[in-house]
Amino acid sequence: MNAIEMKGLTFSYGGTRVLNGVDLTVPQGGFAALTGDNGAGKSTLIRILLGELSLTGETGSFQMLGKDIRQFGDWKEVGYVPQNGMDAYKDFPASVEEIIQANLYSQIGLFRFAGKKEKEKVTEALCEVGMEPYRKRLIGKLSGGQQQRVLLARALVNRPHLLILDEPTTGVDEKNTEEFYRLIKNFNRDDHMTVFMVTHDRKRLAGLADTIFRLENGVMRQITIPGEAGFDGDI
Ligand SMILES: Nc1ncnc2c1ncn2[C@@H]1O[C@H](COP(=O)(O)OP(=O)(O)OP(=O)(O)O)[C@@H](O)[C@H]1O
């Protein structure tokens, strides 16, 4: 089964076509990276993957984890790490622990406090990204790299099969970017978690992703990995 399988998918905002027949296949357990110029439609594609944009009136097909996206309902299976939101979190009055717990609400229920089982899941996710000692801190008081690791823990707490990341290390320093990618690679390799990541970080893609796509003029092009025969330097 493929984690993502799009065939000839179109998408328009009003009358303006952004995706012009996208073919995209990411096998389960794969690590795919997506690049493309500003305005190419990468965020639009991510919003489609997250079920945020309606495909009514569009053509083509899109199956996610074996289900037609129009019928897909198991969102616990899909983890999402957004772009670095330093400014967005600056005065956000929530602790690290609360941010992660909030992603467990479908299990906790809105009118119940997190129990022992849920607390354990939060602890496990925080330990995996090395942020357990920070669980009581306000998210806005952490560095950009630390915030991204918390958002990764938030995505991981439901043990998703598919992890989607949108330029996760923008504004994060070299050392923390390396560490962040190492974590993602480990989850991909050890837990067979499928990864789909939008990135402009060309130099790090070799050794990380097993497939690189580039979105250009509304269509998807697969690119040879740097270091492999046929690589033309164009990412
Ligand atoms: N809500 C919207 N309504 C109308 N047009 C939109 C909307 N969101 C994006 N667009 C347009 O769709 C096109 C693709 O935008 P999108 O944000 O998906 O590109 P992107 O590849 O993510 O760009 P960037 O790298 O700058 O983030 C752009 O021309 C953009 O102006």
mmCIF file of C-alpha atoms and ligand atoms in Angstrom:
data_model
loop_
_atom_site.group_PDB
_atom_site.id
_atom_site.type_symbol
_atom_site.label_atom_id
_atom_site.label_comp_id
_atom_site.label_asym_id
_atom_site.label_seq_id
_atom_site.Cartn_x
_atom_site.Cartn_y
_atom_site.Cartn_z
ATOM 1 C CA MET A 1 0.000 0.000 0.000
ATOM 2 C CA ASN A 2 1.179 3.519 -0.733
ATOM 3 C CA ALA A 3 0.978 6.179 1.975
ATOM 4 C CA ILE A 4 0.267 8.841 -0.656
ATOM 5 C CA GLU A 5 -1.006 8.169 -4.150
ATOM 6 C CA MET A 6 -2.134 11.077 -6.294
ATOM 7 C CA LYS A 7 -2.950 10.706 -9.939
ATOM 8 C CA GLY A 8 -3.621 13.669 -12.196
ATOM 9 C CA LEU A 9 -4.858 15.784 -9.300
ATOM 10 C CA THR A 10 -5.928 19.342 -10.034
ATOM 11 C CA PHE A 11 -6.582 22.210 -7.644
ATOM 12 C CA SER A 12 -7.684 25.788 -8.242
ATOM 13 C CA TYR A 13 -8.297 28.787 -6.003
ATOM 14 C CA GLY A 14 -11.392 30.313 -7.585
ATOM 15 C CA GLY A 15 -10.538 30.305 -11.269
ATOM 16 C CA THR A 16 -6.771 30.137 -10.775
ATOM 17 C CA ARG A 17 -5.258 26.706 -11.355
ATOM 18 C CA VAL A 18 -2.385 25.916 -8.956
ATOM 19 C CA LEU A 19 -2.048 22.130 -9.313
ATOM 20 C CA ASN A 20 -2.287 20.992 -12.876
ATOM 21 C CA GLY A 21 -2.499 17.213 -12.790
ATOM 22 C CA VAL A 22 -0.160 16.139 -9.991
ATOM 23 C CA ASP A 23 1.147 12.564 -9.917
ATOM 24 C CA LEU A 24 2.749 11.703 -6.597
ATOM 25 C CA THR A 25 3.447 8.304 -5.073
ATOM 26 C CA VAL A 26 5.090 7.826 -1.690
ATOM 27 C CA PRO A 27 5.280 4.185 -0.563
ATOM 28 C CA GLN A 28 4.658 3.285 3.061
ATOM 29 C CA GLY A 29 7.909 3.644 4.974
ATOM 30 C CA GLY A 30 9.357 5.984 2.332
ATOM 31 C CA PHE A 31 10.995 9.365 2.888
ATOM 32 C CA ALA A 32 10.019 11.904 0.230
ATOM 33 C CA ALA A 33 11.099 15.515 0.051
ATOM 34 C CA LEU A 34 9.341 18.224 -1.931
ATOM 35 C CA THR A 35 11.030 21.335 -3.238
ATOM 36 C CA GLY A 36 9.810 24.085 -5.540
ATOM 37 C CA ASP A 37 10.008 27.828 -6.031
ATOM 38 C CA ASN A 38 7.991 30.276 -3.955
ATOM 39 C CA GLY A 39 4.377 30.141 -5.042
ATOM 40 C CA ALA A 40 4.777 26.749 -6.755
ATOM 41 C CA GLY A 41 1.952 25.253 -4.694
ATOM 42 C CA LYS A 42 3.804 23.320 -1.981
ATOM 43 C CA SER A 43 1.711 24.662 0.905
ATOM 44 C CA THR A 44 -1.420 24.098 -1.135
ATOM 45 C CA LEU A 45 -0.418 20.470 -1.590
ATOM 46 C CA ILE A 46 0.197 20.122 2.146
ATOM 47 C CA ARG A 47 -3.205 21.620 2.922
ATOM 48 C CA ILE A 48 -4.741 19.037 0.585
ATOM 49 C CA LEU A 49 -2.816 16.271 2.375
ATOM 50 C CA LEU A 50 -4.179 17.557 5.688
ATOM 51 C CA GLY A 51 -7.740 17.592 4.369
ATOM 52 C CA GLU A 52 -8.025 21.357 4.740
ATOM 53 C CA LEU A 53 -8.939 22.106 1.130
ATOM 54 C CA SER A 54 -12.003 20.687 -0.572
ATOM 55 C CA LEU A 55 -11.442 18.752 -3.781
ATOM 56 C CA THR A 56 -15.042 19.141 -4.906
ATOM 57 C CA GLY A 57 -15.088 19.964 -8.598
ATOM 58 C CA GLU A 58 -11.441 18.910 -9.075
ATOM 59 C CA THR A 59 -10.291 16.030 -11.233
ATOM 60 C CA GLY A 60 -7.835 13.233 -10.544
ATOM 61 C CA SER A 61 -7.586 10.870 -7.614
ATOM 62 C CA PHE A 62 -5.935 10.972 -4.205
ATOM 63 C CA GLN A 63 -5.637 8.002 -1.893
ATOM 64 C CA MET A 64 -4.064 8.442 1.530
ATOM 65 C CA LEU A 65 -3.070 5.349 3.524
ATOM 66 C CA GLY A 66 -5.212 3.303 1.181
ATOM 67 C CA LYS A 67 -8.382 5.418 1.425
ATOM 68 C CA ASP A 68 -9.905 7.985 -0.905
ATOM 69 C CA ILE A 69 -9.164 11.364 0.728
ATOM 70 C CA ARG A 70 -12.832 12.286 0.433
ATOM 71 C CA GLN A 71 -13.669 9.390 2.785
ATOM 72 C CA PHE A 72 -10.519 9.564 4.931
ATOM 73 C CA GLY A 73 -11.296 10.130 8.613
ATOM 74 C CA ASP A 74 -8.452 8.596 10.595
ATOM 75 C CA TRP A 75 -6.489 11.788 11.184
ATOM 76 C CA LYS A 76 -4.653 10.264 14.162
ATOM 77 C CA GLU A 77 -2.659 8.364 11.534
ATOM 78 C CA VAL A 78 -1.312 11.613 10.129
ATOM 79 C CA GLY A 79 1.161 13.777 12.056
ATOM 80 C CA TYR A 80 1.970 17.317 11.009
ATOM 81 C CA VAL A 81 4.865 19.625 11.862
ATOM 82 C CA PRO A 82 4.282 23.190 10.612
ATOM 83 C CA GLN A 83 6.848 25.813 9.691
ATOM 84 C CA ASN A 84 8.772 27.285 12.587
ATOM 85 C CA GLY A 85 6.368 29.477 14.459
ATOM 86 C CA MET A 86 8.653 31.403 16.816
ATOM 87 C CA ASP A 87 6.582 34.563 16.591
ATOM 88 C CA ALA A 88 3.291 32.698 16.649
ATOM 89 C CA TYR A 89 4.185 31.164 20.016
ATOM 90 C CA LYS A 90 5.907 34.159 21.592
ATOM 91 C CA ASP A 91 3.106 34.945 24.061
ATOM 92 C CA PHE A 92 1.171 31.713 23.788
ATOM 93 C CA PRO A 93 0.044 30.821 27.335
ATOM 94 C CA ALA A 94 0.521 27.039 27.119
ATOM 95 C CA SER A 95 3.172 24.727 28.488
ATOM 96 C CA VAL A 96 5.038 22.172 26.413
ATOM 97 C CA GLU A 97 3.009 19.413 28.090
ATOM 98 C CA GLU A 98 -0.308 21.108 27.287
ATOM 99 C CA ILE A 99 0.621 21.599 23.629
ATOM 100 C CA ILE A 100 1.250 17.880 23.256
ATOM 101 C CA GLN A 101 -1.753 16.785 25.296
ATOM 102 C CA ALA A 102 -4.001 18.890 23.083
ATOM 103 C CA ASN A 103 -3.228 16.518 20.218
ATOM 104 C CA LEU A 104 -4.641 13.628 22.262
ATOM 105 C CA TYR A 105 -8.086 15.176 22.666
ATOM 106 C CA SER A 106 -9.834 12.659 20.454
ATOM 107 C CA GLN A 107 -8.793 10.052 23.032
ATOM 108 C CA ILE A 108 -9.078 12.148 26.196
ATOM 109 C CA GLY A 109 -12.417 13.724 25.312
ATOM 110 C CA LEU A 110 -13.046 17.413 25.709
ATOM 111 C CA PHE A 111 -14.475 17.243 29.227
ATOM 112 C CA ARG A 112 -11.968 14.989 30.912
ATOM 113 C CA PHE A 113 -8.461 15.655 32.182
ATOM 114 C CA ALA A 114 -5.530 13.675 30.850
ATOM 115 C CA GLY A 115 -5.146 10.439 32.826
ATOM 116 C CA LYS A 116 -2.095 8.321 33.612
ATOM 117 C CA LYS A 117 -2.102 6.648 30.184
ATOM 118 C CA GLU A 118 -2.205 9.950 28.321
ATOM 119 C CA LYS A 119 0.490 11.476 30.563
ATOM 120 C CA GLU A 120 2.702 8.496 29.779
ATOM 121 C CA LYS A 121 2.214 9.013 26.046
ATOM 122 C CA VAL A 122 3.195 12.669 26.436
ATOM 123 C CA THR A 123 6.287 11.695 28.453
ATOM 124 C CA GLU A 124 7.318 9.103 25.882
ATOM 125 C CA ALA A 125 6.982 11.551 22.965
ATOM 126 C CA LEU A 126 8.933 14.230 24.859
ATOM 127 C CA CYS A 127 11.696 11.788 25.768
ATOM 128 C CA GLU A 128 11.999 10.715 22.141
ATOM 129 C CA VAL A 129 12.834 14.253 21.073
ATOM 130 C CA GLY A 130 14.925 15.039 24.170
ATOM 131 C CA MET A 131 12.510 17.659 25.533
ATOM 132 C CA GLU A 132 11.139 15.924 28.653
ATOM 133 C CA PRO A 133 13.024 18.238 31.065
ATOM 134 C CA TYR A 134 11.171 21.181 29.495
ATOM 135 C CA ARG A 135 7.618 19.836 29.880
ATOM 136 C CA LYS A 136 6.449 22.545 32.328
ATOM 137 C CA ARG A 137 8.015 25.429 30.366
ATOM 138 C CA LEU A 138 5.915 27.857 28.358
ATOM 139 C CA ILE A 139 6.363 27.086 24.646
ATOM 140 C CA GLY A 140 7.097 30.746 23.888
ATOM 141 C CA LYS A 141 10.126 30.702 26.189
ATOM 142 C CA LEU A 142 11.958 28.041 24.159
ATOM 143 C CA SER A 143 14.390 28.527 21.285
ATOM 144 C CA GLY A 144 13.226 27.941 17.693
ATOM 145 C CA GLY A 145 14.955 24.557 17.540
ATOM 146 C CA GLN A 146 13.434 23.461 20.847
ATOM 147 C CA GLN A 147 9.971 24.571 19.725
ATOM 148 C CA GLN A 148 10.291 22.489 16.574
ATOM 149 C CA ARG A 149 11.206 19.442 18.637
ATOM 150 C CA VAL A 150 8.115 20.024 20.792
ATOM 151 C CA LEU A 151 5.972 20.269 17.650
ATOM 152 C CA LEU A 152 7.559 17.035 16.461
ATOM 153 C CA ALA A 153 6.625 15.374 19.783
ATOM 154 C CA ARG A 154 3.100 16.729 19.339
ATOM 155 C CA ALA A 155 2.918 15.076 15.926
ATOM 156 C CA LEU A 156 4.406 11.819 17.252
ATOM 157 C CA VAL A 157 2.209 11.408 20.305
ATOM 158 C CA ASN A 158 -0.475 9.618 18.269
ATOM 159 C CA ARG A 159 2.105 7.291 16.640
ATOM 160 C CA PRO A 160 1.148 8.365 13.100
ATOM 161 C CA HIS A 161 1.905 6.261 10.042
ATOM 162 C CA LEU A 162 2.472 9.350 7.942
ATOM 163 C CA LEU A 163 4.454 12.382 9.089
ATOM 164 C CA ILE A 164 4.088 15.589 7.069
ATOM 165 C CA LEU A 165 6.509 18.466 7.620
ATOM 166 C CA ASP A 166 6.384 21.933 6.070
ATOM 167 C CA GLU A 167 9.863 23.506 6.024
ATOM 168 C CA PRO A 168 10.367 22.447 9.641
ATOM 169 C CA THR A 169 13.792 23.998 10.211
ATOM 170 C CA THR A 170 13.362 27.488 8.770
ATOM 171 C CA GLY A 171 15.149 29.868 11.129
ATOM 172 C CA VAL A 172 16.688 27.017 13.163
ATOM 173 C CA ASP A 173 20.483 27.030 13.554
ATOM 174 C CA GLU A 174 22.795 24.470 11.887
ATOM 175 C CA LYS A 175 23.342 22.272 14.924
ATOM 176 C CA ASN A 176 19.655 22.009 15.808
ATOM 177 C CA THR A 177 18.702 21.464 12.160
ATOM 178 C CA GLU A 178 21.123 18.506 11.972
ATOM 179 C CA GLU A 179 19.690 17.105 15.182
ATOM 180 C CA PHE A 180 16.113 17.578 13.997
ATOM 181 C CA TYR A 181 16.765 15.770 10.706
ATOM 182 C CA ARG A 182 18.564 12.975 12.534
ATOM 183 C CA LEU A 183 15.443 12.436 14.659
ATOM 184 C CA ILE A 184 13.162 12.366 11.614
ATOM 185 C CA LYS A 185 15.458 9.915 9.834
ATOM 186 C CA ASN A 186 15.453 7.632 12.895
ATOM 187 C CA PHE A 187 11.648 7.548 13.055
ATOM 188 C CA ASN A 188 11.546 6.801 9.352
ATOM 189 C CA ARG A 189 14.137 4.022 9.558
ATOM 190 C CA ASP A 190 13.345 2.443 12.924
ATOM 191 C CA ASP A 191 9.549 2.854 13.109
ATOM 192 C CA HIS A 192 8.895 2.727 9.331
ATOM 193 C CA MET A 193 7.080 6.024 9.604
ATOM 194 C CA THR A 194 6.437 7.478 6.154
ATOM 195 C CA VAL A 195 7.815 11.012 5.845
ATOM 196 C CA PHE A 196 6.747 13.723 3.409
ATOM 197 C CA MET A 197 8.701 16.931 3.930
ATOM 198 C CA VAL A 198 8.637 20.262 2.132
ATOM 199 C CA THR A 199 12.081 21.828 2.305
ATOM 200 C CA HIS A 200 14.375 24.355 0.679
ATOM 201 C CA ASP A 201 17.294 22.738 2.461
ATOM 202 C CA ARG A 202 18.940 21.289 -0.657
ATOM 203 C CA LYS A 203 22.312 20.436 0.763
ATOM 204 C CA ARG A 204 20.936 18.086 3.408
ATOM 205 C CA LEU A 205 18.623 16.044 1.201
ATOM 206 C CA ALA A 206 21.261 13.512 0.163
ATOM 207 C CA GLY A 207 21.330 10.686 2.694
ATOM 208 C CA LEU A 208 18.002 11.787 4.112
ATOM 209 C CA ALA A 209 15.244 11.471 1.538
ATOM 210 C CA ASP A 210 14.968 8.484 -0.774
ATOM 211 C CA THR A 211 12.894 10.419 -3.305
ATOM 212 C CA ILE A 212 12.976 14.112 -4.149
ATOM 213 C CA PHE A 213 10.135 15.805 -5.972
ATOM 214 C CA ARG A 214 9.968 19.260 -7.434
ATOM 215 C CA LEU A 215 6.706 21.087 -8.055
ATOM 216 C CA GLU A 216 6.920 23.168 -11.198
ATOM 217 C CA ASN A 217 4.146 24.845 -13.172
ATOM 218 C CA GLY A 218 1.553 22.818 -11.272
ATOM 219 C CA VAL A 219 3.049 19.416 -12.091
ATOM 220 C CA MET A 220 5.330 17.113 -10.111
ATOM 221 C CA ARG A 221 8.734 16.126 -11.334
ATOM 222 C CA GLN A 222 10.867 13.459 -9.672
ATOM 223 C CA ILE A 223 14.499 14.430 -9.231
ATOM 224 C CA THR A 224 17.620 12.326 -9.007
ATOM 225 C CA ILE A 225 19.193 12.315 -5.574
ATOM 226 C CA PRO A 226 22.457 14.295 -5.239
ATOM 227 C CA GLY A 227 25.389 11.916 -5.458
ATOM 228 C CA GLU A 228 23.492 9.433 -7.642
ATOM 229 C CA ALA A 229 24.176 8.905 -11.334
ATOM 230 C CA GLY A 230 22.244 11.381 -13.440
ATOM 231 C CA PHE A 231 22.037 14.148 -10.818
ATOM 232 C CA ASP A 232 22.089 17.440 -12.702
ATOM 233 C CA GLY A 233 22.444 19.745 -9.685
ATOM 234 C CA ASP A 234 18.876 20.922 -10.070
ATOM 235 C CA ILE A 235 16.849 20.687 -6.871
HETATM 236 N N1 LIG B 1 -6.078 31.008 -0.155
HETATM 237 C C1 LIG B 1 -5.628 31.332 -1.368
HETATM 238 N N2 LIG B 1 -6.438 31.954 -2.254
HETATM 239 C C2 LIG B 1 -5.993 32.264 -3.501
HETATM 240 N N3 LIG B 1 -4.751 31.991 -3.944
HETATM 241 C C3 LIG B 1 -3.903 31.378 -3.108
HETATM 242 C C4 LIG B 1 -4.292 31.016 -1.776
HETATM 243 N N4 LIG B 1 -3.237 30.423 -1.170
HETATM 244 C C5 LIG B 1 -2.235 30.412 -2.076
HETATM 245 N N5 LIG B 1 -2.630 30.992 -3.229
HETATM 246 C C6 LIG B 1 -1.819 31.120 -4.460
HETATM 247 O O1 LIG B 1 -1.541 29.802 -4.935
HETATM 248 C C7 LIG B 1 -0.199 29.733 -5.425
HETATM 249 C C8 LIG B 1 0.553 28.639 -4.659
HETATM 250 O O2 LIG B 1 0.737 29.079 -3.309
HETATM 251 P P1 LIG B 1 1.414 28.170 -2.195
HETATM 252 O O3 LIG B 1 1.376 28.942 -0.922
HETATM 253 O O4 LIG B 1 0.796 26.832 -2.211
HETATM 254 O O5 LIG B 1 2.907 28.084 -2.754
HETATM 255 P P2 LIG B 1 4.242 27.590 -2.021
HETATM 256 O O6 LIG B 1 4.958 26.718 -2.997
HETATM 257 O O7 LIG B 1 3.920 27.001 -0.710
HETATM 258 O O8 LIG B 1 5.032 28.941 -1.828
HETATM 259 P P3 LIG B 1 6.124 29.352 -0.688
HETATM 260 O O9 LIG B 1 7.384 28.575 -0.972
HETATM 261 O O10 LIG B 1 6.296 30.818 -0.941
HETATM 262 O O11 LIG B 1 5.520 29.065 0.644
HETATM 263 C C9 LIG B 1 0.400 31.117 -5.285
HETATM 264 O O12 LIG B 1 0.254 31.783 -6.505
HETATM 265 C C10 LIG B 1 -0.469 31.769 -4.211
HETATM 266 O O13 LIG B 1 -0.544 33.154 -4.397
#
